[in-house]
Every structure is written in C-alpha cells, then in structure tokens.
Amino acid sequence: MNAELPDILSWRKGSSAQPVDWEKLRNDFPILQRQVNGHPLAYLDNAASAQKPWQVKEAEQALYDQYYANVHRGVHTLSQEGTNAFEEARAWVASFINAPEKEEVIFTKGTTDGINLLAYTFGLDYLKPGDEILLTGMEHHANIVPWQLAARRTGAVIKVVPVLDNGTLDLESFDKLLSEKTKLLSMVWVSNSLGTINPVDYMVPKAKSLGVPVLLDAAQAAPHMAIDVQALDIDFLVFSAHKVIGPTGFGVLYGKRSWLDMLPPFMGGGDMIDQVRFEETTFNALPHKFEAGTPHISGAIGFCAALKYLAQIGMDRVAAREQELGELCRTKLREAFPKLRFIGEATERVAVVSFLLGEAHPYDVGFILDKEGVAVRTGHHCCQPLMDRFRVPGTVRASFAFYNTKSEIDQLIAALAKAQKMLLP
Ligand code: PLP
C-alpha cells in the first residue's frame, strides 16, 4: 500500500498532534451557522446523514473547475488526472478500513447498494433451498429486504438473533442459531436506532469457526471508529459516504479478494468488461468487475477529502468527543424528564440516543423540537421489526457528530421541556 497513506494506528490517533479545537472546527461546516425557525440550528440527526465540511465541497469544485473528465477511459490529460484522483480515493478508503489491497474496495452508491450487490451475487449464486441467512433483530431494512428477495428466489431461510430488553443481542440464542446450515451472517455493527455496538469480536470468530462468511453493515460504525477489516477477519463490509461527512450517492463495499474473484458480476455495462463479443463476454479485474458504467466521480473525490479531514483529527478523538456528548445528553435527559424512556441502554454504545417522552407521539415531539431549531429523527428509523419488538410506533432519536456542542444538548432539553408542557398532562 502507498507509503504516504495513514496506517491503522495513525487513523486512530490522527495526524495532527495539536489538541482539536472543537468549537473552531464548526466553522468548517457552514450549515451549522444557520438559523431554523428563528433559532440557531442544533443538528442532531447525524445518524441519518452527516453535514459536510467546506473541504469536501472545495475538492469537488476543484474537480469540476480544473480536471473533470470521465475516468479509466481517456488518454488525455484531464482523464488521466481524474483517474488518478479517483484511484487515490480508493487507496484512502482502503487505508481507512485497513484493507490489504485497494482492489478489494468496490465503489457503490451506498450501504443499500452494497448489500443488494451481495444479495444478487452471493445470494443468488450460493444459496440453496434450506440454507440459512442469519440476521439480527436490530437490522436496518437495507439488511433485511435484499436477503428476503434472495431467499424468495433461492429457497433459503432467514433466521434472526433476538434483541434483549436493554437493546443488546441475545448471544445465547446466537450461539444456538449459528449452525452448519448457516451460509451467511449478515449483521449491523452499530444499531442506527439503539446506538448499540454489537459484540463483533465475539460473533465474527464464532461464525468463522464454522466457515460461515460474515457481512458487516458498518453504516453507523464507519462515522465513529477506525475500522480494521483484517483484524476483524470479515468477508464483506459496507458503508455510505454521506454518513461519514462525505457526499451522498457514494459508498463502499469491501470484500475479500477470494470472494470477489469468485462472485459473478452484479451490473453489466462499460468498465466492468474485458472483451465483449455477442457470443460471450469476459470480465474486467477487480475492482472494475463490480463497477459498471460511469462511476460517481465527484463522490469519490469528495469522500477522499472527507477522509483526509478525519485522518487529521483521528477516529479515537472523534469517538471520545461523541461519547462525551452522547453520555451527557443521556444524563441530562434522565435528570430533566422522569417520564422519558430510553429505547436501547446497552453499555457498549455510540452517541445515538433513542427515547420516548411519556405517551407523546414521536412525530409530535419532533415537530415541536423543529420549531425550536432542533433537528432530530422521529419514526421507525427503517427498523420496523425492531420497533415491533419494543412495541413502539417509533422513537425520537438524537444522534451526535463530533461537531456538536454541549449547548446544543441544552437547547434540546429546553425544547423538550416545551414539548412536554404541550403534549403531556
Ligand atoms: N444500515 C444502517 C445501519 C443504516 O443506519 C442505514 C442508513 O440509515 C443504512 C443501512 C442504509 O444506508 P443508505 O441509505 O446510505 O444506503
């Protein structure tokens, strides 16, 4: 791998030895300066999508102003420069997740796209009637529905690891559900609804010991921690750039070369081919085999800038900052609202705080919070089976990024006090 790229330890520690000035860093995110409904914006919907620093937009602007052309195709200077920048992004992603080879990094449209790619390749080619796909009860719909579609076409069966009352996985059930019938463990690493960090250090080796391949949905892990796919020894990992302060419509599928070489292509078209004849087509080498058509060039360039930004701070500092905010938020909510009920109280968790305020409907709470400038998510968070498990229609979810502040927590508390007054007896 390119010697200039950070190694896994540098990703954790960050390249800048200076302490991070979190307040000052907010200036990199122009949107955080705006007002909403006459109040300063308190953006606490980061699990849905993160805000972008100007460095990401500037990198994309530079592409369009200075060297835009299609990639992988032209001999001319612009195409060469564009291709170099595009492939530099791949190297940065490989470094970010500590992939052994950058060719194992496939660019996708996002987490959903990556899982569908696997459902239509691994799923349709490797699953047989009676084979089991093991999911967990806290999956996002993106890691349920593609497998249901694959199961419907192959006769495979979906099994689900139950969720306990505190929002952790029932590991005893997991041990029992994992068997020689299991052909894939596909699970969320960090729950977008509960904030739970699942014990992948326990679960992945268990699966591997039975020869079961593992796909990790890292949509909510990638924004908060340094990822080491080699240490985890997972087969596949997916995430979306837009949750990691990068552009929308862009994402990553990591796969072990041994798998990616074996799997059939997903989409057909330009760039993914070696030779096309009407009689037969042969396919390109990795990663291009899985990247049909003109890719999201600006997405890759913007995401590379996002990763460079995070590499300076270091993911351990990102995690510590968010942890502090998340725990403070929980403490203040607990103190201020005796009628508040947290959904998800795992001890291993990220700064995602899901709750219900008495009998108040989450939408009503979210609506009032918005009037006070506080942006939170309300609803089922694309986890309807999990909401059914907790017998709730949805939750209010405040989710933090490193650029949030303690005063935004106070703003949330004050706005919730208003909501309580209006909605509860
Ligand atoms: N998985 C999890 C855990 C998520 O939180 C999300 C998005 O909220 C997704 C999958 C889907 O991501 P995307 O819509 O970017 O494809």
Coordinates of C-alpha atoms and ligand atoms in Angstrom, one line a residue:
M1 CA 0.0 0.0 0.0
N2 CA 1.0 3.6 -0.7
A3 CA 3.5 4.6 2.0
E4 CA 2.0 8.1 2.3
L5 CA -1.3 6.8 3.5
P6 CA -2.0 6.6 7.2
D7 CA -1.7 3.2 8.7
I8 CA -4.4 1.9 11.1
L9 CA -2.7 3.4 14.2
S10 CA -2.4 6.8 12.6
W11 CA -6.1 6.7 11.7
R12 CA -6.8 6.1 15.4
K13 CA -4.5 8.8 16.7
G14 CA -4.8 11.4 13.9
S15 CA -2.1 13.2 12.0
S16 CA -2.3 16.5 13.9
A17 CA -0.6 16.4 17.3
Q18 CA -2.4 19.6 18.3
P19 CA -5.5 19.2 20.6
V20 CA -8.6 19.6 18.5
D21 CA -10.4 23.0 18.9
W22 CA -14.0 21.6 18.5
E23 CA -15.6 25.0 18.5
K24 CA -13.4 26.4 15.8
L25 CA -13.8 23.3 13.7
R26 CA -17.5 24.1 13.4
N27 CA -16.5 26.9 11.1
D28 CA -15.6 24.2 8.5
F29 CA -19.3 23.3 8.4
P30 CA -21.1 26.4 7.1
I31 CA -24.6 24.9 7.5
L32 CA -24.1 24.8 11.3
Q33 CA -24.2 28.6 11.3
R34 CA -27.7 28.8 10.0
Q35 CA -30.9 29.6 11.9
V36 CA -34.0 27.4 11.8
N37 CA -37.4 28.9 12.8
G38 CA -35.6 31.8 14.4
H39 CA -33.2 29.6 16.5
P40 CA -29.7 28.5 15.9
L41 CA -29.7 25.1 14.3
A42 CA -28.9 22.2 16.6
Y43 CA -28.4 19.4 14.1
L44 CA -28.8 16.2 16.0
D45 CA -29.8 13.9 13.0
N46 CA -26.3 12.8 12.2
A47 CA -27.2 9.1 12.1
A48 CA -29.4 9.8 9.1
S49 CA -26.8 11.9 7.3
A50 CA -23.8 14.0 8.5
Q51 CA -23.0 17.5 7.4
K52 CA -20.1 18.2 5.1
P53 CA -17.1 20.5 5.7
W54 CA -16.1 23.0 3.1
Q55 CA -13.1 20.9 2.2
V56 CA -15.3 18.3 0.7
K57 CA -17.1 20.8 -1.4
E58 CA -13.9 22.5 -2.4
A59 CA -12.4 19.2 -3.6
E60 CA -15.5 18.5 -5.7
Q61 CA -15.4 22.1 -7.1
A62 CA -11.7 21.7 -8.0
L63 CA -12.6 18.5 -9.9
Y64 CA -15.2 20.4 -12.0
D65 CA -13.2 23.5 -12.4
Q66 CA -9.8 22.0 -13.2
Y67 CA -9.7 18.4 -14.3
Y68 CA -13.1 17.0 -14.9
A69 CA -13.4 14.2 -17.5
N70 CA -14.6 10.6 -17.4
V71 CA -12.2 8.2 -15.7
H72 CA -10.5 5.0 -16.8
R73 CA -11.1 5.8 -20.4
G74 CA -9.2 8.6 -21.9
V75 CA -5.5 9.0 -22.7
H76 CA -5.9 12.8 -22.5
T77 CA -4.5 14.8 -19.5
L78 CA -7.9 15.5 -17.9
S79 CA -8.9 11.9 -17.9
Q80 CA -5.6 10.8 -16.6
E81 CA -5.7 13.4 -13.7
G82 CA -9.3 12.4 -13.0
T83 CA -8.5 8.7 -12.9
N84 CA -5.5 9.4 -10.6
A85 CA -7.7 11.3 -8.2
F86 CA -10.4 8.7 -8.4
E87 CA -8.0 5.9 -7.6
E88 CA -6.4 7.9 -4.9
A89 CA -9.8 7.9 -3.2
R90 CA -9.8 4.1 -3.4
A91 CA -6.4 4.0 -1.7
W92 CA -7.6 6.3 1.1
V93 CA -10.7 4.1 1.7
A94 CA -8.5 1.0 1.8
S95 CA -6.3 2.7 4.3
F96 CA -9.4 3.9 6.4
I97 CA -10.6 0.3 6.8
N98 CA -7.1 -1.3 6.7
A99 CA -7.9 -3.4 3.6
P100 CA -4.9 -5.4 2.4
E101 CA -5.4 -4.3 -1.2
K102 CA -7.2 -1.3 -2.7
E103 CA -8.7 -3.6 -5.4
E104 CA -10.8 -5.1 -2.6
V105 CA -12.6 -1.8 -2.3
I106 CA -15.6 -1.5 -4.6
F107 CA -17.3 1.8 -5.0
T108 CA -21.0 1.7 -4.7
K109 CA -24.0 4.1 -4.3
G110 CA -24.0 3.4 -0.5
T111 CA -24.8 0.8 2.1
T112 CA -28.1 -0.3 0.5
D113 CA -26.4 -0.7 -2.9
G114 CA -23.6 -2.8 -1.4
I115 CA -25.9 -5.2 0.3
N116 CA -28.0 -5.6 -2.8
L117 CA -24.9 -6.3 -4.8
L118 CA -24.1 -9.1 -2.5
A119 CA -27.7 -10.4 -2.3
Y120 CA -27.8 -10.6 -6.1
T121 CA -24.4 -12.2 -6.5
F122 CA -23.5 -14.2 -3.4
G123 CA -27.2 -14.7 -2.6
L124 CA -28.4 -15.9 -5.9
D125 CA -25.3 -18.0 -6.7
Y126 CA -24.5 -19.5 -3.4
L127 CA -27.8 -20.0 -1.5
K128 CA -29.8 -23.2 -1.9
P129 CA -33.1 -24.3 -0.6
G130 CA -32.9 -24.7 3.2
D131 CA -29.7 -22.7 3.6
E132 CA -29.9 -20.1 6.4
I133 CA -29.1 -16.5 6.4
L134 CA -28.5 -15.2 9.9
L135 CA -29.6 -11.6 10.6
T136 CA -30.2 -9.8 13.9
G137 CA -33.4 -8.3 15.3
M138 CA -31.9 -4.8 15.0
E139 CA -31.2 -4.7 11.3
H140 CA -32.0 -1.7 9.1
H141 CA -34.4 -2.6 6.3
A142 CA -31.5 -2.4 3.9
N143 CA -30.1 -5.6 5.5
I144 CA -33.4 -7.4 5.7
V145 CA -35.3 -6.8 2.4
P146 CA -32.4 -7.7 -0.1
W147 CA -32.0 -11.1 1.8
Q148 CA -35.7 -11.7 1.7
L149 CA -35.7 -11.2 -2.0
A150 CA -32.7 -13.5 -2.4
A151 CA -34.4 -16.1 -0.1
R152 CA -37.6 -15.9 -2.1
R153 CA -35.7 -16.8 -5.3
T154 CA -33.4 -19.5 -3.8
G155 CA -35.5 -21.2 -1.1
A156 CA -33.1 -20.0 1.6
V157 CA -34.5 -19.3 5.0
I158 CA -33.9 -16.2 7.2
K159 CA -33.1 -16.6 10.9
V160 CA -33.0 -13.8 13.4
V161 CA -30.9 -13.3 16.5
P162 CA -33.4 -11.8 19.1
V163 CA -32.8 -8.4 20.9
L164 CA -32.9 -8.2 24.7
D165 CA -34.8 -5.6 26.6
N166 CA -31.7 -3.5 27.1
G167 CA -31.1 -3.3 23.3
T168 CA -28.3 -5.9 23.1
L169 CA -28.3 -9.1 21.2
D170 CA -29.2 -12.4 22.8
L171 CA -25.9 -14.2 22.4
E172 CA -27.2 -17.4 23.8
S173 CA -29.7 -17.6 21.0
F174 CA -27.0 -16.5 18.6
D175 CA -24.9 -19.5 19.6
K176 CA -27.8 -21.8 19.1
L177 CA -28.9 -20.3 15.8
L178 CA -25.5 -20.5 14.2
S179 CA -25.1 -23.9 12.6
E180 CA -23.8 -25.8 9.6
K181 CA -27.0 -24.7 7.8
T182 CA -25.9 -21.0 8.2
K183 CA -24.5 -19.8 4.9
L184 CA -24.1 -16.1 5.8
L185 CA -24.1 -14.0 8.9
S186 CA -25.1 -10.5 7.8
M187 CA -25.4 -8.1 10.7
V188 CA -25.4 -4.5 11.7
W189 CA -22.2 -3.5 13.6
V190 CA -23.7 -0.4 15.3
S191 CA -27.5 0.0 15.5
N192 CA -28.9 3.2 14.0
S193 CA -31.9 3.0 16.3
L194 CA -30.4 2.0 19.6
G195 CA -26.8 3.0 19.4
T196 CA -25.7 -0.5 20.5
I197 CA -22.3 -1.6 19.4
N198 CA -22.7 -5.2 18.7
P199 CA -20.0 -7.6 20.0
V200 CA -18.4 -8.5 16.7
D201 CA -15.3 -9.6 18.4
Y202 CA -17.3 -12.5 19.9
M203 CA -19.7 -13.1 17.0
V204 CA -17.4 -13.0 14.0
P205 CA -14.9 -15.6 15.2
K206 CA -17.8 -17.9 16.2
A207 CA -19.2 -17.7 12.6
K208 CA -15.7 -18.1 11.1
S209 CA -15.0 -21.2 13.2
L210 CA -18.0 -22.8 11.4
G211 CA -16.8 -21.5 8.0
V212 CA -19.7 -19.0 7.8
P213 CA -18.9 -15.8 5.8
V214 CA -19.7 -12.5 7.5
L215 CA -21.0 -9.3 6.1
L216 CA -20.9 -6.3 8.5
D217 CA -23.2 -3.3 7.9
A218 CA -20.9 -0.6 9.0
A219 CA -23.2 2.3 8.0
Q220 CA -23.2 3.5 11.7
A221 CA -19.8 2.2 12.6
A222 CA -17.7 4.0 9.9
P223 CA -18.6 7.5 11.1
H224 CA -17.5 6.8 14.7
M225 CA -14.5 4.5 14.8
A226 CA -11.4 3.3 12.9
I227 CA -12.2 0.1 11.1
D228 CA -9.7 -2.8 10.7
V229 CA -11.2 -5.4 8.3
Q230 CA -8.1 -7.6 8.7
A231 CA -8.2 -7.7 12.5
L232 CA -11.9 -8.5 12.3
D233 CA -11.3 -11.1 9.6
I234 CA -14.7 -10.3 8.0
D235 CA -15.5 -11.2 4.4
F236 CA -17.6 -8.2 3.5
L237 CA -18.2 -4.7 4.9
V238 CA -20.4 -1.9 3.6
F239 CA -21.0 1.7 4.4
S240 CA -22.1 5.0 3.0
A241 CA -20.0 8.1 2.5
H242 CA -22.8 10.5 3.4
K243 CA -22.8 9.4 7.0
V244 CA -19.0 9.9 7.2
I245 CA -19.1 13.7 6.3
G246 CA -18.8 12.8 2.6
P247 CA -21.1 13.1 -0.4
T248 CA -24.4 11.4 -1.0
G249 CA -24.8 8.6 -3.5
F250 CA -21.4 7.2 -2.8
G251 CA -20.4 4.2 -0.7
V252 CA -18.1 1.3 -0.2
L253 CA -18.2 -2.4 -0.4
Y254 CA -15.1 -4.1 0.9
G255 CA -14.8 -7.8 0.1
K256 CA -12.0 -10.3 0.5
R257 CA -10.4 -10.9 -2.9
S258 CA -11.0 -14.6 -2.6
W259 CA -14.8 -13.9 -2.6
L260 CA -14.8 -11.0 -5.0
D261 CA -12.9 -13.1 -7.6
M262 CA -15.4 -15.9 -7.2
L263 CA -18.6 -13.9 -7.3
P264 CA -20.3 -13.2 -10.6
P265 CA -20.7 -9.5 -11.7
F266 CA -23.7 -7.6 -10.5
M267 CA -24.5 -5.0 -13.1
G268 CA -23.3 -5.3 -16.7
G269 CA -22.0 -2.4 -18.8
G270 CA -19.0 -0.3 -19.6
D271 CA -15.8 -0.6 -17.5
M272 CA -16.7 -3.9 -16.0
I273 CA -15.7 -5.9 -19.1
D274 CA -12.5 -7.3 -20.5
Q275 CA -13.8 -8.4 -24.0
V276 CA -17.3 -8.2 -25.3
R277 CA -18.5 -10.4 -28.2
F278 CA -22.1 -11.2 -29.0
E279 CA -21.2 -14.9 -28.3
E280 CA -19.5 -14.2 -25.0
T281 CA -18.2 -11.5 -22.7
T282 CA -15.3 -11.7 -20.3
F283 CA -15.0 -9.5 -17.3
N284 CA -12.5 -7.0 -16.0
A285 CA -10.3 -7.5 -13.0
L286 CA -11.2 -6.2 -9.5
P287 CA -12.4 -3.7 -8.6
H288 CA -13.8 -2.8 -12.0
K289 CA -15.7 -6.1 -12.4
F290 CA -18.3 -4.7 -9.9
E291 CA -18.3 -1.1 -11.1
A292 CA -20.3 -1.0 -14.3
G293 CA -20.8 2.4 -16.1
T294 CA -19.5 5.8 -15.4
P295 CA -19.0 6.0 -11.6
H296 CA -19.8 8.8 -9.2
I297 CA -16.5 10.5 -9.8
S298 CA -17.2 13.6 -7.7
G299 CA -18.4 11.3 -4.9
A300 CA -15.1 9.6 -4.8
I301 CA -13.1 12.9 -4.9
G302 CA -15.3 14.4 -2.2
F303 CA -15.1 11.4 0.0
C304 CA -11.3 11.3 -0.3
A305 CA -11.3 14.9 1.1
A306 CA -13.7 13.8 3.9
L307 CA -11.3 11.0 4.9
K308 CA -8.3 13.4 4.8
Y309 CA -10.2 15.6 7.1
L310 CA -10.9 12.8 9.6
A311 CA -7.4 11.5 9.3
Q312 CA -6.1 14.8 10.8
I313 CA -8.4 14.6 13.8
G314 CA -8.1 10.8 14.3
M315 CA -11.0 8.5 14.9
D316 CA -10.2 7.9 18.5
R317 CA -10.7 11.6 19.2
V318 CA -13.9 11.6 17.1
A319 CA -15.2 8.7 19.2
A320 CA -14.2 10.2 22.5
R321 CA -15.8 13.6 21.7
E322 CA -19.0 12.0 20.5
Q323 CA -19.1 9.6 23.5
E324 CA -18.8 12.6 25.9
L325 CA -21.7 14.4 24.1
G326 CA -23.9 11.3 24.0
E327 CA -23.4 10.4 27.6
L328 CA -24.0 14.0 28.7
C329 CA -27.2 14.0 26.7
R330 CA -28.4 10.8 28.4
T331 CA -27.6 12.1 31.8
K332 CA -29.4 15.5 31.3
L333 CA -32.4 13.8 29.8
R334 CA -32.6 11.4 32.7
E335 CA -32.4 14.3 35.2
A336 CA -34.9 16.6 33.5
F337 CA -37.6 14.2 32.4
P338 CA -38.7 11.4 34.8
K339 CA -41.3 10.4 32.2
L340 CA -38.7 9.8 29.5
R341 CA -37.9 6.2 28.5
F342 CA -34.8 5.3 26.6
I343 CA -35.1 2.6 23.9
G344 CA -31.7 1.0 24.0
E345 CA -29.4 1.0 27.0
A346 CA -26.5 -1.1 26.0
T347 CA -23.3 -0.3 27.9
E348 CA -21.3 -0.5 24.6
R349 CA -22.9 2.3 22.5
V350 CA -22.3 5.2 20.3
A351 CA -23.9 8.7 20.7
V352 CA -27.3 7.7 19.4
V353 CA -30.0 8.5 22.0
S354 CA -33.4 7.0 21.2
F355 CA -36.3 7.8 23.5
L356 CA -40.0 8.3 24.1
L357 CA -41.4 11.1 26.1
G358 CA -44.3 9.6 28.1
E359 CA -47.2 8.8 25.8
A360 CA -46.3 11.6 23.4
H361 CA -46.1 10.5 19.8
P362 CA -42.5 10.9 18.4
Y363 CA -43.7 12.9 15.4
D364 CA -45.4 15.5 17.7
V365 CA -42.2 15.7 19.8
G366 CA -40.1 16.1 16.6
F367 CA -42.4 18.7 15.2
I368 CA -42.1 20.9 18.4
L369 CA -38.3 20.4 18.6
D370 CA -38.0 21.6 15.0
K371 CA -39.9 24.8 15.9
E372 CA -37.1 25.4 18.4
G373 CA -34.3 24.8 15.8
V374 CA -33.5 21.2 17.0
A375 CA -33.3 18.6 14.2
V376 CA -33.9 15.1 15.5
R377 CA -35.2 12.0 13.7
T378 CA -38.6 10.6 14.6
G379 CA -40.2 7.4 13.4
H380 CA -39.1 3.8 12.9
H381 CA -35.7 4.6 11.6
C382 CA -36.1 2.0 8.9
C383 CA -36.2 -0.7 11.6
Q384 CA -39.8 -1.7 11.8
P385 CA -39.1 -5.2 13.2
L386 CA -37.1 -3.6 16.0
M387 CA -39.9 -1.1 16.8
D388 CA -42.4 -4.1 16.9
R389 CA -40.0 -5.9 19.3
F390 CA -40.2 -2.9 21.6
R391 CA -43.9 -2.4 20.9
V392 CA -43.4 1.2 20.0
P393 CA -44.5 3.1 16.8
G394 CA -41.1 4.7 16.7
T395 CA -38.8 6.8 18.8
V396 CA -37.3 10.3 18.9
R397 CA -33.6 9.9 18.1
A398 CA -30.9 12.5 18.8
S399 CA -27.6 11.4 17.2
F400 CA -24.4 13.2 17.6
A401 CA -21.4 14.0 15.5
F402 CA -18.0 15.4 16.7
Y403 CA -19.0 18.9 15.6
N404 CA -22.0 19.1 18.0
T405 CA -21.8 21.0 21.2
K406 CA -22.9 20.9 24.8
S407 CA -25.0 23.9 24.4
E408 CA -26.9 22.1 21.7
I409 CA -27.8 19.5 24.3
D410 CA -29.1 22.3 26.5
Q411 CA -31.1 23.6 23.5
L412 CA -32.6 20.1 23.1
I413 CA -33.5 19.9 26.8
A414 CA -35.2 23.3 26.7
A415 CA -37.1 22.4 23.6
L416 CA -38.2 19.1 25.1
A417 CA -39.5 20.9 28.2
K418 CA -41.7 22.9 25.9
A419 CA -42.9 19.7 24.1
Q420 CA -43.6 18.1 27.4
K421 CA -45.7 21.0 28.5
M422 CA -47.7 21.0 25.3
L423 CA -48.1 17.2 24.9
L424 CA -48.3 15.7 28.3
P425 CA -50.9 16.2 31.1
Ligands
PLP1 N1 -27.7 0.3 7.6 C1 -27.8 1.2 8.6 C2 -27.4 0.7 10.0 C3 -28.2 2.5 8.4 O1 -28.2 3.3 9.5 C4 -28.5 2.9 7.2 C5 -29.0 4.3 7.0 O2 -29.6 4.9 7.8 C6 -28.4 2.0 6.1 C7 -28.1 0.8 6.3 C8 -28.8 2.5 4.7 O3 -27.8 3.4 4.3 P1 -28.0 4.1 2.9 O4 -29.4 4.7 2.9 O5 -27.0 5.2 2.9 O6 -27.8 3.1 1.8

